[in-house]
mmCIF file of C-alpha atoms in Angstrom:
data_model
loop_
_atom_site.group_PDB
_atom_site.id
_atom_site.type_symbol
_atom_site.label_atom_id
_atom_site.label_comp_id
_atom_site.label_asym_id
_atom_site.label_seq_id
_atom_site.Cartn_x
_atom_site.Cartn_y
_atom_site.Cartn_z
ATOM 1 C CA UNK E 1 0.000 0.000 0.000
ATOM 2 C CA UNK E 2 1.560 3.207 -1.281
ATOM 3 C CA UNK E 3 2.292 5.188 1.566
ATOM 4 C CA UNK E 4 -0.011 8.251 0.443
ATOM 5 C CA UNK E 5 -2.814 6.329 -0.266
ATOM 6 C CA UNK E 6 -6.144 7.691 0.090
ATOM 7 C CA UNK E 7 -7.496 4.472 1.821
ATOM 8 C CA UNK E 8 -4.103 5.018 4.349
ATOM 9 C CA UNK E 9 -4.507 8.603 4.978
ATOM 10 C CA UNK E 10 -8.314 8.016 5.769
ATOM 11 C CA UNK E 11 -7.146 5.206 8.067
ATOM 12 C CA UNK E 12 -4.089 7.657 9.813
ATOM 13 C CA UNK E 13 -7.108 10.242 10.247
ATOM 14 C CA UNK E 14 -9.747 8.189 11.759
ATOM 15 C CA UNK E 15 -6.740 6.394 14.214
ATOM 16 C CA UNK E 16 -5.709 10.259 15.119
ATOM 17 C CA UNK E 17 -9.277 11.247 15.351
ATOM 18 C CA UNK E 18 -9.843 8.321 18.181
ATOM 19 C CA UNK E 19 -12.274 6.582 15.525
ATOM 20 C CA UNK E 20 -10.111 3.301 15.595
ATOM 21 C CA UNK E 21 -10.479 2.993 19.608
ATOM 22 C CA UNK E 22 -13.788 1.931 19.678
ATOM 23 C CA UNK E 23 -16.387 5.004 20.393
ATOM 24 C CA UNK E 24 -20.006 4.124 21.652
ATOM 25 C CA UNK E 25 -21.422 0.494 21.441
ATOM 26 C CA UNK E 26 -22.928 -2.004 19.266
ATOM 27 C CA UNK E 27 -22.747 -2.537 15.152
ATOM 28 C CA UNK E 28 -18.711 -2.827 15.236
ATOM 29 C CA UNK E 29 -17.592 -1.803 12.137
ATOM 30 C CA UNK E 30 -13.844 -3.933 11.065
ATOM 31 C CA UNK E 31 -11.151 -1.537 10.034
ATOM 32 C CA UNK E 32 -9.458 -4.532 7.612
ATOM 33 C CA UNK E 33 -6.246 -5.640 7.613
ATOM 34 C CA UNK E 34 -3.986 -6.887 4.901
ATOM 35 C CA UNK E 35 -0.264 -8.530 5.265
ATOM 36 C CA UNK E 36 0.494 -4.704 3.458
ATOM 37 C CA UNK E 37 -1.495 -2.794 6.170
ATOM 38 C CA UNK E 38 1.258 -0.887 7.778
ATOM 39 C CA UNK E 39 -0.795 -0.298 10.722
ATOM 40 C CA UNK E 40 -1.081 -3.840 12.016
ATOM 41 C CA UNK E 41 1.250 -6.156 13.058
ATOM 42 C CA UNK E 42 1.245 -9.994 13.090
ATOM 43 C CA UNK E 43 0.848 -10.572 16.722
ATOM 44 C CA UNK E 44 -1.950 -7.417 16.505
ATOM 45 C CA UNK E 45 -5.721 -7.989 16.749
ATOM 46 C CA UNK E 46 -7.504 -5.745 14.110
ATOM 47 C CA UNK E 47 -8.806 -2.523 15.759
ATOM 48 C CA UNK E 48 -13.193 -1.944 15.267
ATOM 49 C CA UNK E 49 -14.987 1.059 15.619
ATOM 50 C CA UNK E 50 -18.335 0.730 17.632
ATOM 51 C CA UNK E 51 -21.163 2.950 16.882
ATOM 52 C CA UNK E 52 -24.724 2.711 18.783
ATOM 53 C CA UNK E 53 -27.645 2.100 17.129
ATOM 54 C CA UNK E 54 -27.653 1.346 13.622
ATOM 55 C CA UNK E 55 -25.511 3.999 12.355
ATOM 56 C CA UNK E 56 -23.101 2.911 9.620
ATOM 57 C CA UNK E 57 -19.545 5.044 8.844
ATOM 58 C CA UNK E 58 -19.495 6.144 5.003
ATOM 59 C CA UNK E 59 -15.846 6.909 3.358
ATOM 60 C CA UNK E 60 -15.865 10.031 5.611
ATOM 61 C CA UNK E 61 -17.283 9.316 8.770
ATOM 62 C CA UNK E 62 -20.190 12.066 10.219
ATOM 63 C CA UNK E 63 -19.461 14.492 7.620
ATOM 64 C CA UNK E 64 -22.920 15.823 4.893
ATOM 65 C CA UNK E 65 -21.255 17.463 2.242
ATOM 66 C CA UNK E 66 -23.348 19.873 -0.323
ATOM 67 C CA UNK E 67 -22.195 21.157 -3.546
ATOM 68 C CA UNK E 68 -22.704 25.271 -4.109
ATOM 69 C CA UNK E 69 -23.905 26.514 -7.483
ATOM 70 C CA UNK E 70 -22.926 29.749 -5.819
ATOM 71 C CA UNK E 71 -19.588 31.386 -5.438
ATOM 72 C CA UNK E 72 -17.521 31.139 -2.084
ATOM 73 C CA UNK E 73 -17.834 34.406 -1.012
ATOM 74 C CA UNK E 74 -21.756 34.582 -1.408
ATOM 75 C CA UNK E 75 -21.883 31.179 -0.393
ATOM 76 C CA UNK E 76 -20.740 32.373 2.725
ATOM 77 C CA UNK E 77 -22.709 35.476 2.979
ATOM 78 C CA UNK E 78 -25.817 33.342 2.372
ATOM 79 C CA UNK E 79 -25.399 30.946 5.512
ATOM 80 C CA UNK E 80 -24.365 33.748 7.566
ATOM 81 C CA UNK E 81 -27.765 35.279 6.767
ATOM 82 C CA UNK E 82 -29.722 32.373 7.247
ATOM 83 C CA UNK E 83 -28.042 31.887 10.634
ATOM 84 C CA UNK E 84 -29.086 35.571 11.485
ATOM 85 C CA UNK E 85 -32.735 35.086 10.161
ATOM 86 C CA UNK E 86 -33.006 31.916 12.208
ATOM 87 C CA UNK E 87 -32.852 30.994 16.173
ATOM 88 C CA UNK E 88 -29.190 30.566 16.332
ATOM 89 C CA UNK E 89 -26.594 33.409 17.058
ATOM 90 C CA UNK E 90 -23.137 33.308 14.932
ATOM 91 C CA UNK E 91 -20.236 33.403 17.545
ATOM 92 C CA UNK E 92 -17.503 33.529 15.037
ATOM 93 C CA UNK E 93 -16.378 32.894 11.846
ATOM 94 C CA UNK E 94 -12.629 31.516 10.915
ATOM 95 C CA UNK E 95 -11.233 32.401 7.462
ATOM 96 C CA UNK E 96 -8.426 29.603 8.073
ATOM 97 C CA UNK E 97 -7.365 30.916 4.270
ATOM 98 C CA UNK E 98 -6.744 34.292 5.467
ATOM 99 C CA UNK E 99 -4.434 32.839 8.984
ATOM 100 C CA UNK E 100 -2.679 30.510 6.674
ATOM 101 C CA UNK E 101 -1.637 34.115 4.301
ATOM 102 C CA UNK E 102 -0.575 35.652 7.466
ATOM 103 C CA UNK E 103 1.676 32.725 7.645
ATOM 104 C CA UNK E 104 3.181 32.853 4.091
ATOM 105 C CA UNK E 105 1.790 30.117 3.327
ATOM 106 C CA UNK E 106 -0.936 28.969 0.661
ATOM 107 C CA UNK E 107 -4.672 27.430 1.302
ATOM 108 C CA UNK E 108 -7.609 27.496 -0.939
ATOM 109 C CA UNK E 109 -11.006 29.449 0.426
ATOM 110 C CA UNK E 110 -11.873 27.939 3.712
ATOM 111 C CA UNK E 111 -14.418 29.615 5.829
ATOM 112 C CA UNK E 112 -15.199 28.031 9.085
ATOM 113 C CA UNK E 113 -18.437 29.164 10.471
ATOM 114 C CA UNK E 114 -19.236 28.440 14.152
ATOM 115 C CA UNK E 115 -22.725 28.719 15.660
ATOM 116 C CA UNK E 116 -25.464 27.353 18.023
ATOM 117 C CA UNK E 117 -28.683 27.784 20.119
ATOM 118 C CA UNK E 118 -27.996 27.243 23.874
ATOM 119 C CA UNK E 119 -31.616 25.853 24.232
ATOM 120 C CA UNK E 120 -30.779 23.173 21.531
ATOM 121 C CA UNK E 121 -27.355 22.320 22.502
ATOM 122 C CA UNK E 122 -27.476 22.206 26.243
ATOM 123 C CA UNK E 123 -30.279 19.371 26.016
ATOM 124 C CA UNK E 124 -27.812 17.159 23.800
ATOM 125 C CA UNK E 125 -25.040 18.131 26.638
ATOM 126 C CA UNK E 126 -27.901 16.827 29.038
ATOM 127 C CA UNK E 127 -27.552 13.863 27.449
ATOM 128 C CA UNK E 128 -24.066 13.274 26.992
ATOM 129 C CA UNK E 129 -21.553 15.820 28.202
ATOM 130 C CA UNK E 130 -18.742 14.564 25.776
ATOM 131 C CA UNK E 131 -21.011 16.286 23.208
ATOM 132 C CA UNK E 132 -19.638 19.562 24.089
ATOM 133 C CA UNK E 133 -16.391 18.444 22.360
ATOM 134 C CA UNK E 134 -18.342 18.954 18.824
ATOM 135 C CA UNK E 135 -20.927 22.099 19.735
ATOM 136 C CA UNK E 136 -21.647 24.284 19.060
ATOM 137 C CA UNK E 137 -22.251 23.764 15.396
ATOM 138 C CA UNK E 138 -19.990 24.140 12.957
ATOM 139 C CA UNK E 139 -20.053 24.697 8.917
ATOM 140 C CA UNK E 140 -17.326 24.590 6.627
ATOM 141 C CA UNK E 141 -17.034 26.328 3.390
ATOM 142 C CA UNK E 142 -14.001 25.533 0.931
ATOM 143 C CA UNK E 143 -13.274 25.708 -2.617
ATOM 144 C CA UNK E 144 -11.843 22.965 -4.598
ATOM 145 C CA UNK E 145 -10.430 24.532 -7.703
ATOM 146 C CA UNK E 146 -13.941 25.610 -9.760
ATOM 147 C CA UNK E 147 -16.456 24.063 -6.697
ATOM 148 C CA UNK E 148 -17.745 24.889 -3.901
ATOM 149 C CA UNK E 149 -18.466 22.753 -0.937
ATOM 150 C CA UNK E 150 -20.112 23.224 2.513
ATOM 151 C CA UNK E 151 -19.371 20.243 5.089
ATOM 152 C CA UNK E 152 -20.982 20.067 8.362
ATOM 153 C CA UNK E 153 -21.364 17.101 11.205
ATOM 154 C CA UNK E 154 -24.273 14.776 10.571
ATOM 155 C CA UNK E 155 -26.025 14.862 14.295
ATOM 156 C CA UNK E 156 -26.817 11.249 14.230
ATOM 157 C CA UNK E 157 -23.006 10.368 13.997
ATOM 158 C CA UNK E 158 -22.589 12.666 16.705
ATOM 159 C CA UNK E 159 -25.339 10.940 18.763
ATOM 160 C CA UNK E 160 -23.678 7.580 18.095
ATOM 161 C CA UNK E 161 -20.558 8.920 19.164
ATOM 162 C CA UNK E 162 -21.512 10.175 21.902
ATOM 163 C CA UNK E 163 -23.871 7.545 22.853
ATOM 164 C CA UNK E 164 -27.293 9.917 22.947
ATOM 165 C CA UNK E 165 -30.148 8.203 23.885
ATOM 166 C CA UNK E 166 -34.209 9.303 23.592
ATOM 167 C CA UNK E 167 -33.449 12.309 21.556
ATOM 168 C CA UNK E 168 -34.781 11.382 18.202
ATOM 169 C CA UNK E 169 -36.153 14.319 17.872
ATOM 170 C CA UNK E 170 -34.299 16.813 18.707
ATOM 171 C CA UNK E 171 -31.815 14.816 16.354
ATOM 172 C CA UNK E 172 -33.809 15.166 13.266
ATOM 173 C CA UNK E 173 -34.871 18.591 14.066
ATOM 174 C CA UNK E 174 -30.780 19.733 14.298
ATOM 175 C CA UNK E 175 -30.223 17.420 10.876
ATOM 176 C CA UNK E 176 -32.984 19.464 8.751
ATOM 177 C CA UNK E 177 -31.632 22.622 10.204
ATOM 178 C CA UNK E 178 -28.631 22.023 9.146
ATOM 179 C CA UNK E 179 -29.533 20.917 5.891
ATOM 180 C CA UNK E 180 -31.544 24.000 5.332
ATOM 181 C CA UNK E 181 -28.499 26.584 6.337
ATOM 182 C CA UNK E 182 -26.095 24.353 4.018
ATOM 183 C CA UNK E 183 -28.527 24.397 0.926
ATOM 184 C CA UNK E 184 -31.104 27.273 1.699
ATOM 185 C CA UNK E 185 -34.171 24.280 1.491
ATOM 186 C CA UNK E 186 -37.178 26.020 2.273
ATOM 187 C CA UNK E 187 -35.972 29.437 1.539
ATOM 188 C CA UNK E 188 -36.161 31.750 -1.286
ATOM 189 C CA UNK E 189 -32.083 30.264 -2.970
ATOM 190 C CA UNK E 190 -33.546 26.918 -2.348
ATOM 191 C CA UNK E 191 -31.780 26.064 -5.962
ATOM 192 C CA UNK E 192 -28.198 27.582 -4.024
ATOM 193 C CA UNK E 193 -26.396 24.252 -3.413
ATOM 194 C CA UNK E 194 -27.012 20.595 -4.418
ATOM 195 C CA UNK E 195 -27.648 18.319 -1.749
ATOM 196 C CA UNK E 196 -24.167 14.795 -2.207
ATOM 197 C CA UNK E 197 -24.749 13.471 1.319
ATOM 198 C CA UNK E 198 -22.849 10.083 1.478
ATOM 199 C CA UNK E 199 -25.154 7.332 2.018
ATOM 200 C CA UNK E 200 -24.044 3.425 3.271
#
């Protein structure tokens, strides 16, 4: 396996991310192994990720991606004005392109946006108090060359991680939120962004 793989980068990521140690319970998911796989050795047992529930891990685990038919910068200025038209109060916004400048050094459009509703996220941290690790919300805008992406957590990943229980609910109502602020569903730019959510 070429040392810059993809499939061994993803692998590098999820280990450094804490994915490989086993996070929640039930519906273990193998990693794989090969006599190439760098990460294992012969007296190792392969490591399995535990989700709970029924939860599956696509190539990118708890990430929805959307595609923009908008450019960055009004891609950006269109969440941030959904965000201010809805419940939720921006707390900041990270233009990780603009730090890595003031660094010399060279990264596409990124624009982290972070956000939340204390009503909303305190009864997830109710739930689980690990949760706090991942709120408040967070969306991601980058360009890729001629496209533009926005990438945000899937909430029922983060309730598997995190092992929340009895809030269905409240799940689903965070999910189409999000989904709405990503791709402006149910708002006037409705045709803004095209929904490429990876299913299992």
């Amino acid at each position: 396996m070429s040392e810059n793989s993809p499939d061994r980068r993803r692998r590098q990521l999820m280990k450094a991310a804490g994915l490989l140690a086993g996070v929640g319970s039930s519906a273990a998911v193998a990693t794989g192994s090969s006599d190439a796989d760098e990460s294992t050795t012969a007296n190792e047992t392969p490591t399995t990720t535990e989700n709970s529930g029924d939860y599956c891990l696509p190539e990118n685990p708890g990430l929805v991606t959307v595609e923009s038919d908008q450019s960055f910068d009004d891609t950006v200025t269109a969440i941030k004005q959904r965000i201010e038209a809805s419940p939720l109060t921006l707390m900041t916004t990270v233009d990780h392109a603009a730090n890595a400048d003031s660094a010399d050094l060279d990264l596409p459009p990124t624009t982290l946006l972070i956000f939340g509703n204390p009503e909303i996220g305190t009864q997830l941290m109710q739930a689980s108090r690990t949760v706090a690790i991942d709120l408040p919300q967070k969306m991601l805008v980058w360009a890729e060359e001629e496209t533009v992406h926005v990438t945000y957590n899937d909430p029922q990943y983060l309730a598997a991680r995190h092992d929340i229980e009895g809030k269905d609910d409240l799940l689903q109502q965070v999910s189409m939120a999000l989904e709405s602020l990503a791709t402006g569903s149910g708002s006037e730019d409705e045709d803004g962004a095209s929904k490429s959510k990876q299913e299992c």
